[in-house]
Amino acid sequence: MRRITLLAAVVGALCVAGGVLHYTGSSEIAVFVCTGAALGGLAWLIGTATESVGARFGPAVTGALQSTLGNLPELFIVLFSLSAGEIVVAQTSILGSLFANALLVLGLAIVAGARASSSEVMTFRKRLPNDTATLLLLALFTIALLGLSDQIGDRASEHQVAISVVGAICLLFVYGMWLWSYLRSDRHVEAALEEPCHAELPFPFAIGVLAVAGIAAALVSDWFVHSIDGAVDALGISKAFTGIVIVAIAGNAVENVVGITLAAKGQSDLAISVVKNSVAQIACFLFPALVLVSLFFSTRLTFVLNPVYIGALAVTALAVWQITGDGRAYAYEGWALVAIYVILATVVFFE
Amino acid sequence: MRRITLLAAVVGALCVAGGVLHYTGSSEIAVFVCTGAALGGLAWLIGTATESVGARFGPAVTGALQSTLGNLPELFIVLFSLSAGEIVVAQTSILGSLFANALLVLGLAIVAGARASSSEVMTFRKRLPNDTATLLLLALFTIALLGLSDQIGDRASEHQVAISVVGAICLLFVYGMWLWSYLRSDRHVEAALEEPCHAELPFPFAIGVLAVAGIAAALVSDWFVHSIDGAVDALGISKAFTGIVIVAIAGNAVENVVGITLAAKGQSDLAISVVKNSVAQIACFLFPALVLVSLFFSTRLTFVLNPVYIGALAVTALAVWQITGDGRAYAYEGWALVAIYVILATVVFFE
Amino acid sequence: MRRITLLAAVVGALCVAGGVLHYTGSSEIAVFVCTGAALGGLAWLIGTATESVGARFGPAVTGALQSTLGNLPELFIVLFSLSAGEIVVAQTSILGSLFANALLVLGLAIVAGARASSSEVMTFRKRLPNDTATLLLLALFTIALLGLSDQIGDRASEHQVAISVVGAICLLFVYGMWLWSYLRSDRHVEAALEEPCHAELPFPFAIGVLAVAGIAAALVSDWFVHSIDGAVDALGISKAFTGIVIVAIAGNAVENVVGITLAAKGQSDLAISVVKNSVAQIACFLFPALVLVSLFFSTRLTFVLNPVYIGALAVTALAVWQITGDGRAYAYEGWALVAIYVILATVVFFE
């Protein structure tokens, strides 16, 4: 509790500093760094508060809450990017969160889990990895079809918004069917399996923290997005790198630590659940939902991506399925996922 | 028996009406709609007659007969399209049958099968799904290689017919090896497993129905193909949509109903067998056989497809493998396949 | 022993003849054919000598040695091609070895293994096939990302050497982690499983043969590479065909025979181990190592490939995973792999 108060104070100070730097028109690099760090802190704070809230309701609801609230910072960044017309930042932030979770976090969790196991193999239930693979392939289908049609510039490429809307509705429908089936069928299994959630914060206080952190995330995201233009010029990095690497790691910092810590403690199933739920949610809930929301903005978000990201998404879906689909993973397989992320970050760095 | 006679009379009436409309030079939309419906009916009639013929020989032969005769209407449509120089209709009719079976019919069968199961999971033997995945990957290899070579316009792209012929021979050889192995190894298993086929029609009568329906299918296909040009203009739909969606659903209407009905009754293995056999046969028998046959036409059919269809085929092969390869499928996985088909149909609609 | 001496004499004669033809400025076709045959013979000689050397240390070390030394002829061909500026020959030789092993040799081994089995199915342990699939997907990721970036000509495509170097280091790191884990975890299993290696040659003699054959391989490769330009013109074949088919088959002739012979004897695990180790090594050790080595040459080797090969690699990785990932393979699946190789060779023939 004391540690949390201290860390929350630091996060609060970063938010305030970010605001001061933003409104005093300081160097955009300073705003960028300060608000980026604040966003990472807010993501962690929201995660902790959600866990405490969820302790009232049991693991299934906690999972659902965590998936939904845990992606708040990314959500705000994408919304502000869209309203600022920064379509590259919006798209790469979504993709980056997906890649960071599916490759970097999952990879490190596997390395930690395999080390923690006496047999040097991390074992876990097969269902969630295979479900995630199915959902990723569904999202990939939509994205690949639109991307290919865009590349060859056929007639369908003139109707990208309409096709994206149909695709988004299909993805959300399937995600809903999946979530319903998953929560129902896994309720007793999970209840028996998981250690009870421990409420680190008292319930009403946790609700208050969530509200404040949510509002702060919205404000800080706004400042962050507005600093990007100047900061990437000054730092000499690309916008794609900002989205794929910086936003992704900042926005997923908590899940990073939580998933990897759980794996290192030998709680393989819980670790896989935290990471995989995020991946499925980004691909089949956050992305399509934002496509629909963007209809109310002047800049429309579609599923049309740069072919490099389509290829990366395809091989990521395959690699994650191949590595985790059999319910067993060796440490080298975790390193393979991390290596894929490093190679992707390198390519994006030079974009 | 009575129901069959009645339905056969309706189908006959549709065929005659289609012919009259065609030769009296009526509106091409009327010919298109009438012959399209007649083709669907003929496909159903051929399926029923085949089942009755097969009852003499046991399930293995029935399966082989059904695969071969069940695709008669598509076969005629493709042949007449080729002779009319309608290469887009020919290609998309083949692809559409594949997608309709692998996505729409299989998806609905899984939804029905999962609902029928008390555990909310449809379970079936793994072999056929995995065999289908292997055969689809083989066809995909040929198609993807030719497509990529065509896109970059290298020297190999000037020899598409020759490469397609070699590819077709390879596909047919592997399909033959597979069919031989499959029929042999599964004979006793299937005999024990399946309920005896019930002959709805007496044997000689069934043979007669087959002959008449086959000839009718040839005539009606001819009228249908000739009406496409005018009908798509008047209706404002694309030729690709006609092939991928309309021909596909008309030509596979029976299998649609049969596969889904079997799944709903809990006969998972038989349902999967009907659907999967069709998919494998289209990819590795019908398509390559038509490539070879087209050598006698002035318009040659090759494996060179629009990149959008190559991408769709690749993800379809992966999704079908991922979902059915483990011998278990949840309802949401069926919906995912249906969703993929809807997204594909949407893209094709705008082509 | 006597058979080996005889064959070694033939190989030696071919090497000498190749040298004479090269230095007397004979027809380049003669040099090409003679040195090509000599390279195949040297690959076999190195394989035999390695096995005899390995008999001292046990199967794990033999495997490692065989992978490393068995690829010596390809290694020299690639190096001499790079120094002669023949980037197409260098790239296609690496790829060709991969395709020849993963498709042709593996396919024939499966056909032989399935025939040898009473149940008509070849069964083997699942680990190595799945590990190979993971490593192939990792290599594919690097190659596909660079290839796509190159096709669209974005900013990252100007930094192909830098990205290739990062990718090579990542691949080598993961390959190292895998090899360490594989050798450790499989040591006792393999020791129990495999028949003891029989030293066909006495140890010191084997070391001598290795040294002489290694030097000969270096010389002969040089002559071979210099004859390619003239020979492909005279024979009317493409350089890509030389690399993908001729070098690949010559350089992998031994493994071809060894893997297939083992499978035919029913030693499925050993057969799979010989073939799969080669595939993993080419993709994740030989290729990245050569990328790094090429930094010292004026012609740089990168992971940027012709899109046709990227597509071929992707489907090959998937087909190999699909067919062998479950530890069972039917004869028709072997034929499917062989068919894929034939189709690929046909396309390359027309390049």
Coordinates of N, CA, C and O in Angstrom, one line a residue, chain C residues 71 74 96-107 248 252 255-256 274-275 278-279 282 341:
Chain C
N71 N 27.6 -28.7 -44.9 CA 27.3 -27.5 -45.7 C 28.5 -26.8 -46.3 O 28.4 -25.8 -46.9
E74 N 28.4 -25.9 -50.2 CA 27.5 -24.7 -50.4 C 28.2 -23.4 -49.9 O 28.1 -22.4 -50.6
G96 N 18.2 -22.7 -52.5 CA 18.1 -24.0 -53.2 C 18.4 -25.1 -52.2 O 17.7 -26.1 -52.2
S97 N 19.4 -24.9 -51.4 CA 19.7 -26.0 -50.4 C 18.6 -26.1 -49.5 O 18.2 -27.3 -49.1
L98 N 18.0 -25.0 -49.1 CA 16.9 -25.1 -48.1 C 15.7 -25.8 -48.8 O 15.2 -26.7 -48.2
F99 N 15.4 -25.4 -50.0 CA 14.2 -26.0 -50.6 C 14.5 -27.5 -50.9 O 13.6 -28.3 -50.8
A100 N 15.7 -27.8 -51.4 CA 16.0 -29.2 -51.7 C 15.8 -30.1 -50.5 O 15.3 -31.2 -50.6
N101 N 16.3 -29.6 -49.3 CA 16.2 -30.4 -48.1 C 14.8 -30.5 -47.6 O 14.3 -31.5 -47.3
A102 N 14.1 -29.3 -47.5 CA 12.8 -29.2 -46.9 C 11.7 -29.8 -47.8 O 10.7 -30.3 -47.2
L103 N 11.9 -29.8 -49.1 CA 10.9 -30.3 -49.9 C 11.2 -31.7 -50.6 O 10.6 -32.7 -50.3
L104 N 12.3 -31.7 -51.4 CA 12.6 -32.9 -52.1 C 13.1 -34.0 -51.2 O 12.5 -35.1 -51.3
V105 N 14.1 -33.7 -50.4 CA 14.7 -34.8 -49.6 C 13.7 -35.2 -48.5 O 13.4 -36.4 -48.3
L106 N 13.1 -34.3 -47.8 CA 12.1 -34.6 -46.8 C 10.9 -35.4 -47.4 O 10.4 -36.4 -46.9
G107 N 10.5 -34.9 -48.6 CA 9.3 -35.6 -49.2 C 9.6 -37.0 -49.6 O 8.9 -37.9 -49.3
A248 N 21.8 -27.0 -55.5 CA 21.1 -27.5 -54.4 C 21.2 -29.1 -54.4 O 21.5 -29.7 -53.3
N252 N 23.6 -31.3 -51.8 CA 22.9 -32.0 -50.8 C 22.7 -33.5 -51.1 O 21.9 -34.2 -50.5
E255 N 23.2 -36.0 -48.1 CA 22.1 -36.0 -47.2 C 20.8 -36.6 -47.8 O 20.1 -37.3 -47.2
N256 N 20.6 -36.3 -49.1 CA 19.6 -36.9 -49.9 C 19.5 -38.4 -49.6 O 18.6 -39.0 -49.1
V274 N 18.3 -35.9 -39.6 CA 19.3 -35.5 -40.6 C 18.7 -34.4 -41.5 O 19.4 -33.3 -41.7
V275 N 17.5 -34.6 -41.9 CA 17.0 -33.6 -42.9 C 16.6 -32.3 -42.2 O 17.0 -31.2 -42.7
S278 N 19.4 -30.0 -41.1 CA 20.0 -29.2 -42.3 C 19.1 -28.0 -42.6 O 19.6 -26.9 -42.8
V279 N 17.8 -28.2 -42.6 CA 16.9 -27.1 -42.9 C 17.1 -25.9 -41.9 O 17.3 -24.8 -42.3
I282 N 20.5 -24.1 -42.3 CA 20.6 -23.3 -43.5 C 19.9 -21.9 -43.2 O 20.4 -20.9 -43.5
Y341 N 8.3 -29.0 -54.8 CA 9.6 -28.7 -55.4 C 9.6 -28.7 -56.9 O 10.3 -27.9 -57.5

